[in-house]
Amino acid sequence: MTKTIAVVDYGMGNLHSVARAVSQVAPQNNTIITSTAADIAAADRVVFPGQGAARQCVQGVKDHHLQEVLIDAFNNKPFLGICMGLQILFDHSDENNGVDCLGLIAGGVNGFQRSALEPDKKVPHMGWNEVQQSGSHPLWQGIDDGARFYFVHSYFVAPTDASWTAATTDYLGSFTSAVARDNVFATQFHPEKSATDGLQLLKNFSEWKVN
Amino acid sequence: MGLAKRVIPCLDVDAGRVVKGVNFVDIVDAGDPVTAAKRYFDAGADELAFLDITASKDNRNTILDVVEKVASEVFIPLTVGGGIRQVADIRRLLNAGADKVSINTAAVHNPALVREASEHVGSQCIVVAIDAKSVAVPGTEAPRFEIFTHGGREATGIDAVEWSVKMAELGAGELLVTSMDRDGTKAGFNLPLTRAISDAVDVPVIASGGVGNLQHLCDGVLAGGADAVLAASIFHFGEYTIEEAKLMMRDAGIEVRL
């Protein structure tokens, strides 16, 4: 039976590249871009992307009345957050003078601070950086530990419970670049823009059998 | 180890075709932007830039088709510039599959567009192109750079470094710094210009204009302080591959993605 992967559209940026990349690696699935709660509820897997600023993203979820269905997906089915779709899962973000987020993962979202000791490190953190895997996970299958993924962000997540951390990356200090628990995986980097390794991660997600 | 410096091939597109020549040895249709983009993706380019130089309004929408086709096959960031006047133009490009747009002349005439655009689509999508020339009288004054428009023909009287700081404050997520007096010369980047801007702003800087060999790419990073280097002809005509560029940069002590 054809499985459906829902890419959640809540008005935050270009979802087509995420959907295109998922379709490319999982052609046997039905990949849809949707802003409808019923579609997300019916989907087998959910991809939660996001671009822009925290306040707009949280507002976008609320305006589209997607909070409940997203919480349900987060608790029950393979769920992949990307970039802002990682950050707004947390309790609170320091962006936009402070924003309450969805509160699904305990912890906050902090801004990078430039350092006089490392003047070459600009903000936003933009480009290909190394992702150090914190342990084995089905979504890392076929991807080298330390492989480079594409990042573009000025804020980073800090989970209260370190066991959430699935990967770290060094930039103006070490930060959590992916989180995972049960049926949830979420990345700060953009797998859809990260060439072969990014496509591999999306393929792993499309095939992920959650225990 | 950490963040890699990026190598960005740039393709000039006119009415849906690559111009100024792309000459890969075994490509039949070198003017097809999708074929050229795919080739650079396979070769390990970190990002791709498209500059739409289409003059006629009728042909403007062809860039959207190009971006859409490229975005379906190329899974690295795509920056598209040229002809952007308003937020609606930016939205169309992003919806077609661009990840970032580069705003040039419109920012000079209407700086508020940069703020409006970054508020609507996020700073990470907004690249502001800084086209500048050295204007100091040699030997008599300190280095000074001025913004030029219309392909380097029209002076604006705007100081390039002050302008760069202003663009970053208005919400540019990245600056594409092109030395108009070096563009096409193959004499290398204008390093004092690149360095002055890179030191003055918090956001990443892409160096552009004048690359003639691989040492120039290394210089852009090491002496110019660039976070990324953009080049066109040295890659298009098969003089150097992306991999050769990155190996040379690595050997110069620059972190790259191989």
Coordinates of C-alpha atoms in Angstrom, one line a residue:
Chain A
M1 CA 0.0 0.0 0.0
T2 CA 1.3 3.5 -0.8
K3 CA 2.4 5.4 2.2
T4 CA 1.9 9.1 2.5
I5 CA 4.6 11.5 3.7
A6 CA 3.1 14.9 4.6
V7 CA 5.4 18.0 4.4
V8 CA 3.7 20.5 6.7
D9 CA 3.0 23.9 5.1
Y10 CA 2.4 26.6 7.7
G11 CA 3.4 29.5 5.5
M12 CA 7.1 29.4 6.3
G13 CA 9.2 29.4 3.2
N14 CA 10.2 27.1 0.5
L15 CA 8.8 23.6 1.1
H16 CA 9.1 22.5 -2.4
S17 CA 12.8 21.7 -2.1
V18 CA 12.1 19.5 0.9
A19 CA 9.2 17.8 -1.0
R20 CA 11.3 17.3 -4.1
A21 CA 14.1 15.7 -2.2
V22 CA 11.8 13.4 -0.3
S23 CA 10.1 12.4 -3.6
Q24 CA 13.4 11.8 -5.2
V25 CA 14.5 9.2 -2.5
A26 CA 11.1 7.7 -1.8
P27 CA 9.3 7.6 -5.2
Q28 CA 7.1 4.7 -4.0
N29 CA 5.6 7.0 -1.4
N30 CA 3.0 9.7 -1.9
T31 CA 4.7 12.9 -0.8
I32 CA 2.3 15.8 -0.3
I33 CA 2.7 19.4 0.8
T34 CA -0.2 20.2 3.0
S35 CA -1.5 22.8 5.5
T36 CA -4.5 20.8 6.4
A37 CA -4.8 19.1 9.8
A38 CA -6.8 16.1 8.4
D39 CA -4.0 15.4 5.8
I40 CA -1.4 15.4 8.5
A41 CA -3.5 13.2 10.8
A42 CA -4.0 10.7 7.9
A43 CA -0.3 10.7 6.9
D44 CA 2.1 7.8 7.7
R45 CA 5.0 10.1 8.2
V46 CA 5.4 13.8 8.9
V47 CA 8.1 16.2 7.8
F48 CA 8.1 19.5 9.7
P49 CA 10.3 22.1 7.9
G50 CA 10.5 25.8 8.5
Q51 CA 12.5 29.0 7.7
G52 CA 12.5 32.5 8.9
A53 CA 12.1 33.7 12.4
A54 CA 10.7 31.9 15.5
R55 CA 7.8 34.3 16.2
Q56 CA 6.4 33.9 12.7
C57 CA 6.9 30.2 12.7
V58 CA 5.0 29.7 16.0
Q59 CA 2.3 32.1 14.7
G60 CA 2.1 30.2 11.4
V61 CA 1.4 26.9 13.2
K62 CA -1.3 28.6 15.3
D63 CA -2.8 30.4 12.4
H64 CA -3.2 27.2 10.4
H65 CA -4.6 25.4 13.5
L66 CA -2.0 22.7 13.3
Q67 CA -0.8 22.7 16.9
E68 CA -2.9 19.7 18.0
V69 CA -2.2 17.5 15.0
L70 CA 1.5 18.3 15.2
I71 CA 1.6 17.3 18.8
D72 CA -0.2 14.0 17.9
A73 CA 2.3 13.3 15.1
F74 CA 5.2 14.2 17.4
N75 CA 4.0 11.6 19.9
N76 CA 2.9 8.8 17.5
K77 CA 4.5 8.6 14.1
P78 CA 7.8 9.0 12.3
F79 CA 8.4 12.8 12.6
L80 CA 11.3 14.7 11.0
G81 CA 11.8 18.3 12.0
I82 CA 14.2 20.5 9.9
C83 CA 15.8 23.9 10.9
M84 CA 13.0 26.0 12.4
G85 CA 11.0 22.8 12.5
L86 CA 13.5 21.7 15.1
Q87 CA 13.8 24.9 17.0
I88 CA 10.1 25.6 17.6
L89 CA 9.7 22.1 19.1
F90 CA 11.4 23.5 22.2
D91 CA 10.0 25.5 25.2
H92 CA 11.3 28.9 24.3
S93 CA 13.5 30.8 21.8
D94 CA 15.6 33.9 22.5
E95 CA 14.8 35.1 18.9
N96 CA 12.6 38.1 18.4
N97 CA 13.2 39.3 22.0
G98 CA 11.8 35.9 23.3
V99 CA 9.1 33.6 22.0
D100 CA 7.2 30.8 23.6
C101 CA 7.4 27.8 21.3
L102 CA 5.5 24.5 21.1
G103 CA 7.1 23.1 24.3
L104 CA 7.5 19.5 23.1
I105 CA 11.1 19.2 24.0
A106 CA 12.4 20.7 27.3
G107 CA 15.0 23.4 26.7
G108 CA 15.7 26.7 24.9
V109 CA 17.0 28.1 21.7
N110 CA 20.0 30.5 22.0
G111 CA 21.7 32.9 19.6
F112 CA 25.2 32.5 18.4
Q113 CA 27.5 35.2 19.9
R114 CA 30.5 36.3 17.8
S115 CA 33.8 35.9 19.5
A116 CA 36.8 38.3 19.3
L117 CA 39.0 35.1 19.5
E118 CA 37.5 33.7 16.3
P119 CA 36.8 36.8 14.1
D120 CA 36.4 34.6 11.0
K121 CA 33.3 32.9 12.4
K122 CA 30.4 34.9 11.1
V123 CA 26.7 34.8 12.1
P124 CA 24.6 33.4 10.5
H125 CA 26.4 30.0 10.6
M126 CA 26.1 29.4 6.9
G127 CA 27.6 26.5 4.9
W128 CA 28.8 22.9 5.2
N129 CA 29.8 21.8 8.7
E130 CA 30.7 18.5 10.3
V131 CA 28.0 16.6 12.1
Q132 CA 29.3 14.3 14.9
Q133 CA 26.9 11.5 15.6
S134 CA 26.2 11.0 19.3
G135 CA 25.4 7.3 18.8
S136 CA 24.0 4.9 16.3
H137 CA 20.5 5.7 14.9
P138 CA 18.6 4.3 11.9
L139 CA 18.7 7.7 10.3
W140 CA 22.5 7.8 10.3
Q141 CA 22.7 4.5 8.4
G142 CA 25.0 4.9 5.4
I143 CA 26.3 8.3 6.6
D144 CA 29.8 8.7 7.9
D145 CA 30.2 10.1 11.4
G146 CA 31.5 13.6 10.9
A147 CA 29.9 14.0 7.4
R148 CA 29.2 17.5 6.3
F149 CA 25.7 18.9 6.0
Y150 CA 24.5 22.4 4.9
F151 CA 23.5 24.8 7.7
V152 CA 22.0 28.3 7.7
H153 CA 20.9 29.6 11.1
S154 CA 21.7 32.2 13.8
Y155 CA 20.1 30.3 16.7
F156 CA 20.7 26.8 18.0
V157 CA 18.8 24.4 20.4
A158 CA 19.9 23.5 23.9
P159 CA 17.9 20.5 25.2
T160 CA 17.7 20.3 29.0
D161 CA 17.9 16.5 28.8
A162 CA 21.2 15.7 27.0
S163 CA 19.9 12.3 26.0
W164 CA 17.9 14.1 23.3
T165 CA 21.1 15.0 21.5
A166 CA 21.6 12.9 18.4
A167 CA 24.5 14.9 17.0
T168 CA 26.7 17.9 17.7
T169 CA 28.5 20.4 15.6
D170 CA 31.3 22.9 16.5
Y171 CA 30.7 26.5 15.7
L172 CA 31.5 29.2 18.3
G173 CA 31.3 26.3 20.7
S174 CA 29.7 22.9 20.4
F175 CA 25.9 22.8 19.8
T176 CA 23.2 20.2 19.3
S177 CA 22.7 19.8 15.6
A178 CA 20.2 17.0 15.7
V179 CA 17.9 15.5 18.3
A180 CA 16.2 12.1 18.5
R181 CA 13.9 10.1 20.7
D182 CA 11.4 7.3 20.0
N183 CA 9.7 8.3 16.7
V184 CA 11.1 11.8 16.5
F185 CA 14.2 13.0 14.7
A186 CA 15.0 16.6 14.0
T187 CA 18.0 18.4 12.4
Q188 CA 19.3 22.0 12.5
F189 CA 20.9 21.4 9.1
H190 CA 19.1 21.0 5.8
P191 CA 19.2 17.4 4.5
E192 CA 17.3 18.5 1.4
K193 CA 20.3 20.8 0.5
S194 CA 23.0 18.5 1.7
A195 CA 23.7 16.5 -1.5
T196 CA 24.2 12.8 -1.2
D197 CA 24.4 12.5 2.6
G198 CA 21.3 14.6 3.0
L199 CA 19.4 12.5 0.5
Q200 CA 20.5 9.4 2.4
L201 CA 19.1 10.8 5.6
L202 CA 15.8 11.5 4.0
K203 CA 15.7 8.0 2.5
N204 CA 16.5 6.5 5.9
F205 CA 13.6 8.6 7.3
S206 CA 11.2 7.4 4.6
E207 CA 12.1 3.8 5.5
W208 CA 12.4 4.2 9.2
K209 CA 10.6 1.5 11.2
V210 CA 9.9 2.9 14.7
N211 CA 10.0 0.3 17.4
Chain B
M1 CA 37.8 21.2 11.9
G2 CA 34.6 23.0 11.4
L3 CA 32.7 25.1 8.8
A4 CA 34.1 24.7 5.3
K5 CA 34.8 27.7 3.0
R6 CA 32.4 27.4 0.0
V7 CA 33.2 27.2 -3.7
I8 CA 30.4 28.6 -5.8
P9 CA 30.3 28.4 -9.6
C10 CA 28.2 31.1 -11.2
L11 CA 26.2 30.8 -14.4
D12 CA 25.0 33.8 -16.4
V13 CA 21.6 33.0 -17.9
D14 CA 19.9 34.9 -20.7
A15 CA 16.4 33.9 -21.8
G16 CA 16.8 30.5 -20.3
R17 CA 20.3 29.7 -21.8
V18 CA 23.7 29.9 -20.2
V19 CA 25.8 32.6 -21.8
K20 CA 29.4 33.6 -21.7
G21 CA 30.0 30.0 -22.5
V22 CA 30.2 26.8 -20.6
N23 CA 32.5 24.3 -22.2
F24 CA 32.6 21.0 -20.5
V25 CA 34.4 18.6 -22.7
D26 CA 31.7 15.9 -22.9
I27 CA 28.5 17.9 -22.7
V28 CA 26.6 18.2 -26.0
D29 CA 24.4 21.1 -25.1
A30 CA 26.6 23.4 -23.0
G31 CA 24.1 26.2 -23.1
D32 CA 21.5 24.2 -21.1
P33 CA 21.6 25.5 -17.5
V34 CA 20.1 22.3 -16.1
T35 CA 22.8 20.2 -17.6
A36 CA 25.5 22.6 -16.5
A37 CA 24.1 22.8 -12.9
K38 CA 23.8 19.0 -12.7
R39 CA 27.5 18.7 -13.8
Y40 CA 28.6 21.1 -11.1
F41 CA 26.5 19.4 -8.4
D42 CA 28.1 16.0 -9.4
A43 CA 31.5 17.7 -9.3
G44 CA 31.1 18.7 -5.7
A45 CA 30.1 22.4 -5.9
D46 CA 29.0 23.7 -2.5
E47 CA 26.3 26.0 -3.9
L48 CA 25.3 27.3 -7.3
A49 CA 24.6 30.9 -8.3
F50 CA 22.5 31.9 -11.3
L51 CA 22.6 35.4 -12.6
D52 CA 19.6 36.3 -14.8
I53 CA 20.9 38.8 -17.3
T54 CA 17.8 38.8 -19.4
A55 CA 17.1 42.3 -20.6
S56 CA 13.7 41.7 -22.2
K57 CA 10.7 41.6 -19.9
D58 CA 9.0 38.9 -22.0
N59 CA 11.8 36.5 -21.3
R60 CA 11.9 37.2 -17.6
N61 CA 9.8 34.2 -16.6
T62 CA 12.2 31.8 -18.3
I63 CA 14.5 32.0 -15.2
L64 CA 11.6 30.5 -13.1
D65 CA 11.5 27.5 -15.4
V66 CA 15.3 27.1 -15.2
V67 CA 15.2 27.3 -11.4
E68 CA 12.4 24.9 -11.1
K69 CA 14.1 22.3 -13.3
V70 CA 17.5 22.7 -11.6
A71 CA 15.9 22.5 -8.1
S72 CA 14.4 19.1 -9.0
E73 CA 17.8 17.6 -9.8
V74 CA 20.3 19.5 -7.7
F75 CA 20.2 19.2 -4.0
I76 CA 22.6 22.0 -2.9
P77 CA 21.7 25.6 -2.2
L78 CA 20.8 27.8 -5.2
T79 CA 21.2 31.5 -5.3
V80 CA 19.4 33.5 -8.0
G81 CA 20.0 37.1 -8.9
G82 CA 19.0 39.6 -11.5
G83 CA 15.9 41.7 -12.2
I84 CA 14.6 41.6 -8.6
R85 CA 12.6 44.8 -7.8
Q86 CA 10.1 43.8 -5.2
V87 CA 9.2 41.1 -2.6
A88 CA 6.8 39.4 -5.1
D89 CA 9.8 38.7 -7.4
I90 CA 11.6 37.1 -4.5
R91 CA 8.6 35.0 -3.6
R92 CA 8.3 33.7 -7.1
L93 CA 12.0 32.7 -7.2
L94 CA 11.8 31.0 -3.8
N95 CA 8.7 29.1 -4.8
A96 CA 10.4 28.0 -7.9
G97 CA 13.1 26.4 -5.8
A98 CA 15.7 29.1 -5.2
D99 CA 17.1 29.1 -1.6
K100 CA 18.5 32.6 -1.7
V101 CA 18.0 35.6 -3.9
S102 CA 20.6 38.2 -4.7
I103 CA 19.5 41.8 -4.8
N104 CA 21.6 44.3 -6.6
T105 CA 20.5 47.6 -8.1
A106 CA 17.2 47.5 -6.4
A107 CA 18.9 47.7 -3.0
V108 CA 20.7 50.9 -4.1
H109 CA 17.6 52.6 -5.3
N110 CA 15.4 51.2 -2.6
P111 CA 17.3 50.0 0.5
A112 CA 13.9 49.5 2.3
L113 CA 13.4 46.5 0.0
V114 CA 16.2 44.6 1.9
R115 CA 14.4 45.1 5.2
E116 CA 11.0 44.3 3.8
A117 CA 12.3 41.2 2.1
S118 CA 14.2 39.9 5.1
E119 CA 11.1 40.4 7.3
H120 CA 9.0 38.5 4.8
V121 CA 11.2 35.6 3.8
G122 CA 14.0 35.6 6.4
S123 CA 17.5 37.0 6.3
Q124 CA 18.9 33.6 5.3
C125 CA 17.3 34.0 1.9
I126 CA 18.6 37.5 1.2
V127 CA 21.9 38.1 -0.4
V128 CA 22.8 41.7 -1.2
A129 CA 25.2 42.2 -4.1
I130 CA 27.8 44.8 -3.5
D131 CA 29.3 45.9 -6.8
A132 CA 32.2 48.2 -6.0
K133 CA 35.3 49.8 -7.5
S134 CA 38.4 51.3 -6.0
V135 CA 38.2 55.1 -6.3
A136 CA 41.1 56.3 -4.2
V137 CA 43.8 58.2 -6.0
P138 CA 46.8 55.9 -5.8
G139 CA 49.6 57.2 -3.5
T140 CA 47.6 60.1 -2.2
E141 CA 44.8 58.7 -0.1
A142 CA 43.8 55.6 1.8
P143 CA 41.9 52.8 0.0
R144 CA 38.4 53.8 -0.8
F145 CA 35.7 51.9 -2.6
E146 CA 32.5 53.1 -4.1
I147 CA 29.2 51.3 -5.2
F148 CA 28.6 51.2 -8.9
T149 CA 25.4 50.1 -10.7
H150 CA 24.6 49.2 -14.3
G151 CA 27.3 46.7 -14.7
G152 CA 29.9 49.0 -13.3
R153 CA 29.2 52.0 -15.5
E154 CA 27.4 54.3 -13.1
A155 CA 29.0 55.6 -9.9
T156 CA 26.7 56.2 -7.0
G157 CA 28.9 58.1 -4.6
I158 CA 28.1 55.5 -1.9
D159 CA 31.0 54.2 0.1
A160 CA 31.1 50.4 -0.3
V161 CA 32.1 49.5 3.3
E162 CA 29.5 51.8 4.9
W163 CA 26.9 50.5 2.5
S164 CA 27.7 46.9 3.4
V165 CA 27.3 47.6 7.1
K166 CA 23.9 49.2 6.3
M167 CA 22.8 46.3 4.2
A168 CA 23.6 43.8 6.9
E169 CA 21.8 45.9 9.5
L170 CA 18.7 46.0 7.2
G171 CA 18.7 42.2 7.1
A172 CA 21.0 40.9 4.4
G173 CA 22.0 37.4 5.5
E174 CA 25.1 37.4 3.3
L175 CA 26.9 39.8 1.0
L176 CA 28.2 39.0 -2.5
V177 CA 31.1 41.4 -3.0
T178 CA 32.1 41.9 -6.6
S179 CA 35.1 44.0 -7.6
M180 CA 33.9 45.7 -10.7
D181 CA 37.4 46.8 -11.6
R182 CA 38.5 43.2 -11.6
D183 CA 35.5 41.4 -13.1
G184 CA 36.6 39.7 -16.3
T185 CA 40.2 40.6 -15.9
K186 CA 41.5 37.3 -14.4
A187 CA 43.8 39.3 -12.2
G188 CA 42.3 38.0 -9.0
F189 CA 39.8 39.5 -6.4
N190 CA 40.2 43.0 -5.2
L191 CA 41.5 41.8 -1.8
P192 CA 41.6 45.1 0.1
L193 CA 37.9 45.5 -0.8
T194 CA 36.9 42.0 0.2
R195 CA 38.9 42.3 3.5
A196 CA 37.5 45.8 4.3
I197 CA 33.9 44.6 4.0
S198 CA 34.5 41.2 5.6
D199 CA 36.0 42.9 8.7
A200 CA 33.2 45.4 8.9
V201 CA 30.2 43.1 8.9
D202 CA 29.0 40.1 11.0
V203 CA 27.4 38.2 8.1
P204 CA 29.3 35.9 5.6
V205 CA 30.9 37.4 2.6
I206 CA 31.2 35.9 -0.9
A207 CA 34.2 37.1 -2.9
S208 CA 33.5 37.6 -6.6
G209 CA 35.1 39.2 -9.7
G210 CA 38.4 38.6 -11.3
V211 CA 39.3 35.0 -10.6
G212 CA 41.9 33.7 -13.1
N213 CA 43.5 30.8 -11.3
L214 CA 43.2 28.7 -8.2
Q215 CA 45.6 30.8 -6.1
H216 CA 43.1 33.6 -6.5
L217 CA 40.5 31.5 -4.7
C218 CA 42.9 30.8 -1.8
D219 CA 43.8 34.5 -1.7
G220 CA 40.1 35.5 -1.4
V221 CA 39.8 33.4 1.8
L222 CA 43.2 33.9 3.4
A223 CA 43.9 37.6 2.5
G224 CA 40.4 38.7 1.7
G225 CA 38.7 37.1 4.6
A226 CA 35.9 35.7 2.4
D227 CA 33.6 32.9 3.6
A228 CA 32.9 31.7 0.1
V229 CA 34.5 32.3 -3.3
L230 CA 32.5 32.6 -6.6
A231 CA 33.9 32.1 -10.0
A232 CA 32.6 31.6 -13.5
S233 CA 35.0 31.2 -16.5
I234 CA 37.7 29.2 -14.8
F235 CA 35.2 26.4 -14.2
H236 CA 33.1 26.8 -17.3
F237 CA 35.9 26.4 -19.8
G238 CA 37.3 23.3 -18.1
E239 CA 40.5 25.1 -17.0
Y240 CA 40.0 23.8 -13.5
T241 CA 37.6 21.4 -11.8
I242 CA 35.8 22.1 -8.6
E243 CA 37.9 19.3 -7.0
E244 CA 41.2 20.8 -8.1
A245 CA 40.1 24.1 -6.6
K246 CA 39.2 22.5 -3.3
L247 CA 42.4 20.5 -3.2
M248 CA 44.5 23.6 -3.8
M249 CA 42.5 25.4 -1.0
R250 CA 43.0 22.5 1.4
D251 CA 46.7 22.5 0.7
A252 CA 46.8 26.2 1.5
G253 CA 45.3 25.3 4.9
I254 CA 41.7 26.2 4.1
E255 CA 38.9 24.0 5.3
V256 CA 36.9 22.7 2.4
R257 CA 34.2 20.0 1.8
L258 CA 35.7 17.2 -0.3

